[in-house]
Short mmCIF file of C-alpha atoms and ligand atoms in Angstrom, two decimals:
data_model
loop_
_atom_site.label_atom_id
_atom_site.label_comp_id
_atom_site.label_asym_id
_atom_site.label_seq_id
_atom_site.Cartn_x
_atom_site.Cartn_y
_atom_site.Cartn_z
CA MET A 1310 106.61 63.54 -7.37
CA GLU A 1311 104.00 66.21 -7.88
CA ARG A 1312 102.05 67.61 -10.78
CA ILE A 1313 104.01 70.42 -12.37
CA GLN A 1314 101.25 73.04 -11.95
CA LYS A 1315 101.04 72.22 -8.23
CA ILE A 1316 104.78 72.71 -7.83
CA LEU A 1317 104.56 76.13 -9.50
CA ALA A 1318 101.62 77.13 -7.34
CA ARG A 1319 103.34 76.01 -4.16
CA ALA A 1320 106.47 77.91 -5.10
CA GLY A 1321 104.27 81.00 -4.97
CA ILE A 1322 104.78 82.13 -8.54
CA ALA A 1323 101.13 81.86 -9.61
CA SER A 1324 97.73 80.59 -8.59
CA ARG A 1325 96.96 76.99 -9.52
CA ARG A 1326 94.79 78.18 -12.45
CA GLU A 1327 97.51 80.55 -13.73
CA ALA A 1328 100.13 77.85 -13.27
CA GLU A 1329 98.06 75.52 -15.45
CA ARG A 1330 97.92 78.18 -18.14
CA MET A 1331 101.70 78.67 -17.97
CA VAL A 1332 102.19 74.94 -18.51
CA ILE A 1333 99.75 74.76 -21.44
CA GLU A 1334 101.42 77.79 -23.03
CA GLY A 1335 104.73 75.93 -23.04
CA ARG A 1336 106.46 78.34 -20.66
CA VAL A 1337 107.68 75.63 -18.31
CA ALA A 1338 110.70 73.38 -18.80
CA VAL A 1339 111.82 70.45 -16.66
CA ASN A 1340 115.40 69.30 -16.97
CA GLY A 1341 115.80 71.22 -20.21
CA LYS A 1342 112.64 69.97 -21.92
CA VAL A 1343 109.45 71.97 -22.36
CA VAL A 1344 106.55 70.39 -20.53
CA ASP A 1345 103.08 71.35 -21.74
CA GLN A 1346 101.02 68.53 -20.24
CA LEU A 1347 99.18 69.16 -16.97
CA GLY A 1348 99.58 65.51 -16.02
CA PHE A 1349 103.39 65.79 -16.01
CA LYS A 1350 104.94 65.02 -12.63
CA ALA A 1351 108.27 66.29 -11.35
CA ASP A 1352 110.23 66.21 -8.14
CA PRO A 1353 110.64 69.76 -6.83
CA LEU A 1354 113.70 68.71 -4.83
CA LYS A 1355 115.54 66.98 -7.62
CA ASP A 1356 114.36 68.31 -10.95
CA HIS A 1357 115.61 71.46 -12.60
CA ILE A 1358 112.49 73.50 -13.27
CA LYS A 1359 112.41 76.72 -15.28
CA VAL A 1360 109.55 79.13 -15.95
CA ASP A 1361 109.99 81.59 -18.81
CA GLY A 1362 113.66 80.62 -18.82
CA LYS A 1363 114.18 81.42 -15.12
CA ARG A 1364 115.05 78.80 -12.52
CA LEU A 1365 112.24 78.20 -10.10
CA ILE A 1366 113.26 79.51 -6.71
CA ARG A 1367 111.68 77.65 -3.87
CA THR A 1368 109.98 79.87 -1.35
CA GLU A 1369 109.95 77.34 1.43
CA PRO A 1370 112.67 77.34 4.07
CA ASN A 1371 114.77 74.19 4.36
CA ILE A 1372 113.57 72.09 7.22
CA THR A 1373 114.78 68.76 8.53
CA LEU A 1374 112.85 66.69 11.02
CA LEU A 1375 113.68 63.62 13.02
CA LEU A 1376 110.94 61.04 13.47
CA ASN A 1377 111.03 58.02 15.74
CA LYS A 1378 109.29 55.79 13.20
CA PRO A 1379 107.02 53.18 14.73
CA LYS A 1380 106.75 49.65 13.34
CA GLY A 1381 103.93 49.23 10.85
CA TYR A 1382 104.60 52.37 8.82
CA LEU A 1383 106.17 52.55 5.38
CA SER A 1384 108.88 55.16 4.94
CA THR A 1385 107.49 56.21 1.56
CA VAL A 1386 105.20 59.05 0.62
CA LYS A 1387 102.36 56.83 -0.65
CA ASP A 1388 101.50 53.17 -0.67
CA PRO A 1389 99.44 51.85 -3.57
CA ALA A 1390 98.21 49.08 -1.22
CA GLY A 1391 96.88 51.69 1.23
CA ARG A 1392 99.14 50.88 4.19
CA SER A 1393 100.08 53.62 6.65
CA THR A 1394 103.10 55.69 5.72
CA VAL A 1395 105.27 58.03 7.77
CA MET A 1396 103.46 60.91 6.06
CA ASP A 1397 100.46 60.01 8.25
CA LEU A 1398 102.56 61.00 11.26
CA LEU A 1399 103.30 64.50 10.00
CA LYS A 1400 100.01 66.14 10.92
CA GLY A 1401 100.61 69.79 11.70
CA VAL A 1402 103.85 69.98 9.70
CA LYS A 1403 103.42 72.97 7.41
CA TRP A 1404 106.02 72.13 4.80
CA ARG A 1405 106.19 69.17 2.47
CA VAL A 1406 109.08 66.97 3.60
CA TYR A 1407 110.28 63.65 2.23
CA PRO A 1408 111.85 60.67 3.99
CA LEU A 1409 115.61 60.64 3.69
CA GLY A 1410 116.37 56.99 2.99
CA ARG A 1411 114.30 54.02 4.06
CA LEU A 1412 113.52 52.02 7.16
CA ASP A 1413 111.65 48.73 6.77
CA PHE A 1414 107.91 48.54 7.52
CA ASP A 1415 108.64 46.39 10.59
CA ALA A 1416 111.65 48.46 11.76
CA GLU A 1417 111.51 51.45 14.06
CA GLY A 1418 113.69 54.35 15.02
CA LEU A 1419 115.46 57.31 13.55
CA LEU A 1420 114.17 58.56 10.23
CA LEU A 1421 115.09 61.99 8.89
CA LEU A 1422 112.59 63.88 6.76
CA THR A 1423 113.56 66.96 4.82
CA ASN A 1424 112.73 69.24 1.91
CA ASP A 1425 116.43 69.95 1.40
CA GLY A 1426 117.45 68.21 -1.81
CA ASP A 1427 121.19 68.82 -1.32
CA LEU A 1428 121.10 67.31 2.14
CA THR A 1429 119.19 64.28 0.84
CA TYR A 1430 121.74 63.80 -1.93
CA HIS A 1431 124.78 64.03 0.30
CA LEU A 1432 123.44 61.93 3.15
CA SER A 1433 122.07 59.13 1.00
CA HIS A 1434 124.62 58.82 -1.81
CA PRO A 1435 126.80 55.72 -1.24
CA LYS A 1436 129.98 57.65 -2.09
CA PHE A 1437 129.57 59.75 1.07
CA SER A 1438 129.48 56.64 3.31
CA VAL A 1439 127.35 58.13 6.07
CA SER A 1440 127.12 55.79 9.04
CA ARG A 1441 123.85 54.28 10.23
CA THR A 1442 123.76 52.77 13.71
CA TYR A 1443 121.32 49.95 14.40
CA TRP A 1444 120.30 47.92 17.40
CA ALA A 1445 119.18 44.49 16.28
CA LYS A 1446 117.53 41.83 18.39
CA VAL A 1447 118.80 38.62 16.85
CA GLU A 1448 118.22 34.93 17.32
CA GLY A 1449 120.84 33.36 19.56
CA VAL A 1450 124.05 35.06 20.65
CA PRO A 1451 126.64 35.68 17.92
CA GLU A 1452 130.12 34.48 18.79
CA LYS A 1453 133.13 36.75 18.55
CA LYS A 1454 134.29 35.05 15.38
CA GLU A 1455 130.86 35.54 13.78
CA LEU A 1456 130.98 39.26 14.55
CA MET A 1457 134.50 39.30 13.09
CA ARG A 1458 133.04 37.86 9.89
CA LEU A 1459 130.68 40.84 9.72
CA LYS A 1460 133.65 43.17 10.04
CA LYS A 1461 135.62 41.38 7.33
CA GLY A 1462 132.60 41.22 5.04
CA VAL A 1463 129.94 38.69 4.14
CA ARG A 1464 128.80 37.80 0.67
CA LEU A 1465 125.22 38.80 -0.19
CA GLU A 1466 123.36 38.25 -3.46
CA ASP A 1467 124.04 41.87 -4.49
CA GLY A 1468 127.68 41.97 -3.43
CA GLU A 1469 129.80 42.01 -0.31
CA ALA A 1470 128.68 43.89 2.78
CA LYS A 1471 130.39 44.65 6.05
CA VAL A 1472 129.92 46.55 9.27
CA VAL A 1473 132.21 49.29 10.49
CA SER A 1474 131.77 48.10 14.04
CA THR A 1475 129.58 45.73 16.01
CA HIS A 1476 129.25 44.47 19.55
CA ILE A 1477 126.79 42.70 21.81
CA LEU A 1478 124.67 45.06 23.86
CA ARG A 1479 122.75 42.50 25.91
CA GLN A 1480 122.49 38.75 25.87
CA MET A 1481 119.64 36.55 26.97
CA GLU A 1482 119.19 32.81 26.77
CA LYS A 1483 117.71 32.60 23.28
CA HIS A 1484 118.44 35.96 21.76
CA SER A 1485 120.61 39.02 22.06
CA TRP A 1486 120.71 42.70 21.21
CA VAL A 1487 123.61 43.65 18.97
CA GLU A 1488 124.75 47.07 17.79
CA ALA A 1489 125.93 47.31 14.19
CA VAL A 1490 127.19 50.35 12.31
CA VAL A 1491 127.02 50.26 8.51
CA THR A 1492 127.77 52.94 5.95
CA GLU A 1493 125.30 52.15 3.22
CA GLY A 1494 121.56 52.00 2.77
CA ARG A 1495 121.08 48.86 0.70
CA ASN A 1496 117.68 47.19 1.09
CA HIS A 1497 117.30 45.05 4.24
CA LEU A 1498 121.07 45.21 4.69
CA VAL A 1499 121.20 44.63 8.44
CA LYS A 1500 118.70 41.78 8.30
CA ARG A 1501 120.62 40.15 5.47
CA ILE A 1502 124.06 40.38 7.07
CA PHE A 1503 122.84 38.87 10.34
CA SER A 1504 121.04 36.10 8.45
CA ALA A 1505 124.32 35.47 6.62
CA ILE A 1506 126.01 34.64 9.93
CA GLY A 1507 123.10 32.51 11.11
CA HIS A 1508 121.45 34.99 13.50
CA PRO A 1509 118.26 36.29 11.88
CA VAL A 1510 116.99 39.67 13.05
CA LEU A 1511 113.84 39.60 15.19
CA LYS A 1512 113.57 43.34 15.80
CA LEU A 1513 115.38 46.30 14.32
CA LYS A 1514 115.79 49.83 15.54
CA ARG A 1515 117.92 52.61 14.01
CA VAL A 1516 119.46 54.78 16.71
CA GLY A 1517 121.95 56.87 14.75
CA PHE A 1518 122.41 58.47 11.36
CA GLY A 1519 125.82 60.11 10.92
CA PRO A 1520 126.23 62.38 13.96
CA ILE A 1521 122.48 62.44 14.75
CA ARG A 1522 121.18 60.31 17.61
CA LEU A 1523 117.62 59.15 18.29
CA GLY A 1524 118.01 59.72 22.03
CA ASN A 1525 114.85 59.36 24.09
CA LEU A 1526 112.38 60.73 21.55
CA PRO A 1527 109.19 58.68 22.09
CA VAL A 1528 108.04 56.33 19.32
CA GLY A 1529 105.84 58.13 16.80
CA GLN A 1530 107.11 61.58 17.85
CA LEU A 1531 108.81 64.20 15.69
CA ARG A 1532 111.22 67.00 16.40
CA SER A 1533 113.21 69.50 14.34
CA LEU A 1534 116.95 69.05 14.20
CA THR A 1535 118.71 71.59 16.38
CA ASP A 1536 121.06 74.19 14.88
CA GLU A 1537 123.94 72.24 16.38
CA GLU A 1538 122.83 69.01 14.72
CA MET A 1539 122.47 70.81 11.36
CA GLU A 1540 125.99 72.18 11.80
CA ASP A 1541 127.28 68.66 12.55
CA LEU A 1542 125.65 67.34 9.36
CA LYS A 1543 127.14 70.15 7.30
CA LYS A 1544 130.58 69.49 8.77
CA LEU A 1545 130.25 65.79 7.97
CA ILE A 1546 129.25 66.53 4.37
CA ALA A 1547 132.13 69.00 3.95
CA HIS A 1548 134.55 66.36 5.27
CA ARG A 1549 133.23 63.65 2.98
CA MET A 1550 133.37 65.95 -0.04
CA LYS A 1551 136.99 66.69 0.77
CA ASP A 1552 137.75 62.94 1.13
CA ASN A 1553 136.06 62.25 -2.18
CA ARG A 1554 137.96 65.00 -3.95
CA ARG A 1555 141.24 63.67 -2.52
CA GLU A 1556 140.40 60.13 -3.65
CA THR A 1557 139.52 61.30 -7.15
CA ILE A 1558 142.84 63.14 -7.41
CA ASP A 1559 144.72 60.06 -6.12
CA GLU A 1560 142.89 57.82 -8.59
CA ARG A 1561 143.78 60.15 -11.46
CA ARG A 1562 147.40 60.17 -10.37
CA GLY A 1563 147.30 56.41 -9.85
CA THR A 1564 148.53 56.79 -6.29
CA LYS A 1565 145.55 55.31 -4.48
CA ASN A 1566 146.38 52.21 -2.47
CA VAL A 1567 144.00 49.41 -3.34
CA GLY A 1568 142.19 48.25 -0.18
CA GLU A 1569 143.43 51.23 1.79
CA ALA A 1570 141.34 51.87 4.89
CA LYS A 1571 139.40 55.13 4.75
N1 LIG B 2016 118.64 47.21 7.33
C1 LIG B 2016 117.49 46.50 7.33
O1 LIG B 2016 117.53 45.29 7.25
N2 LIG B 2016 116.33 47.16 7.41
C2 LIG B 2016 116.24 48.50 7.53
O2 LIG B 2016 115.15 49.05 7.62
C3 LIG B 2016 117.44 49.22 7.54
C4 LIG B 2016 118.62 48.56 7.43
#
């Protein structure tokens, strides 16, 4: 969230001083309501902002970055408690980007950052079921039947959760590394599902988000998504939108099979 006059200034329509005057004069509306207070904050990616009745056109190009988030960083823009956030790792990035989804403070790995509001919406909305691939170091070695439980679904305090797939990557005497693919971004989901089967997570790393892979990007490093990766994301979104439209039509017609696999 940013102060409205700052958003206008950054969009290149006026200097900060002029932007302040525009706000005070009541020429700015956010989501259909006139805003004449300089303290008002809006989200330039999500809110519908108009100046003199015209939609604010962003002048920035859309950019999407991939960060290998280290442990010990919050994936938020600011922390009231003053802890480090991923924004501290963006030195030299010219455009304002926002984390797409969350990774726990003590987790590491793939985090996308973007200023593309549509991309954020489609990749994070639960109805688009974008897969997230994690490698979790867990206590002990889960048995086959325990991993089966994860596939069938375990009960958590905020509802059932399941993995799309899971398998052991490496097993040691007292712990193991397990891959798990989930399609939602609920808080601490991977930690909670492994705790539910009696194998608490000791370390967590995200290695995939939809078609994007972390690869060998060093911890703490950033890179832009390639054109090919952006194409892959767009294809995925187009597919999911089609699936959703089909489901809505089926639901309206009453032809959707309950429990049908997607
Ligand atoms: N699941 C978790 O438990 N933590 C994360 O950061 C992401 C998924």
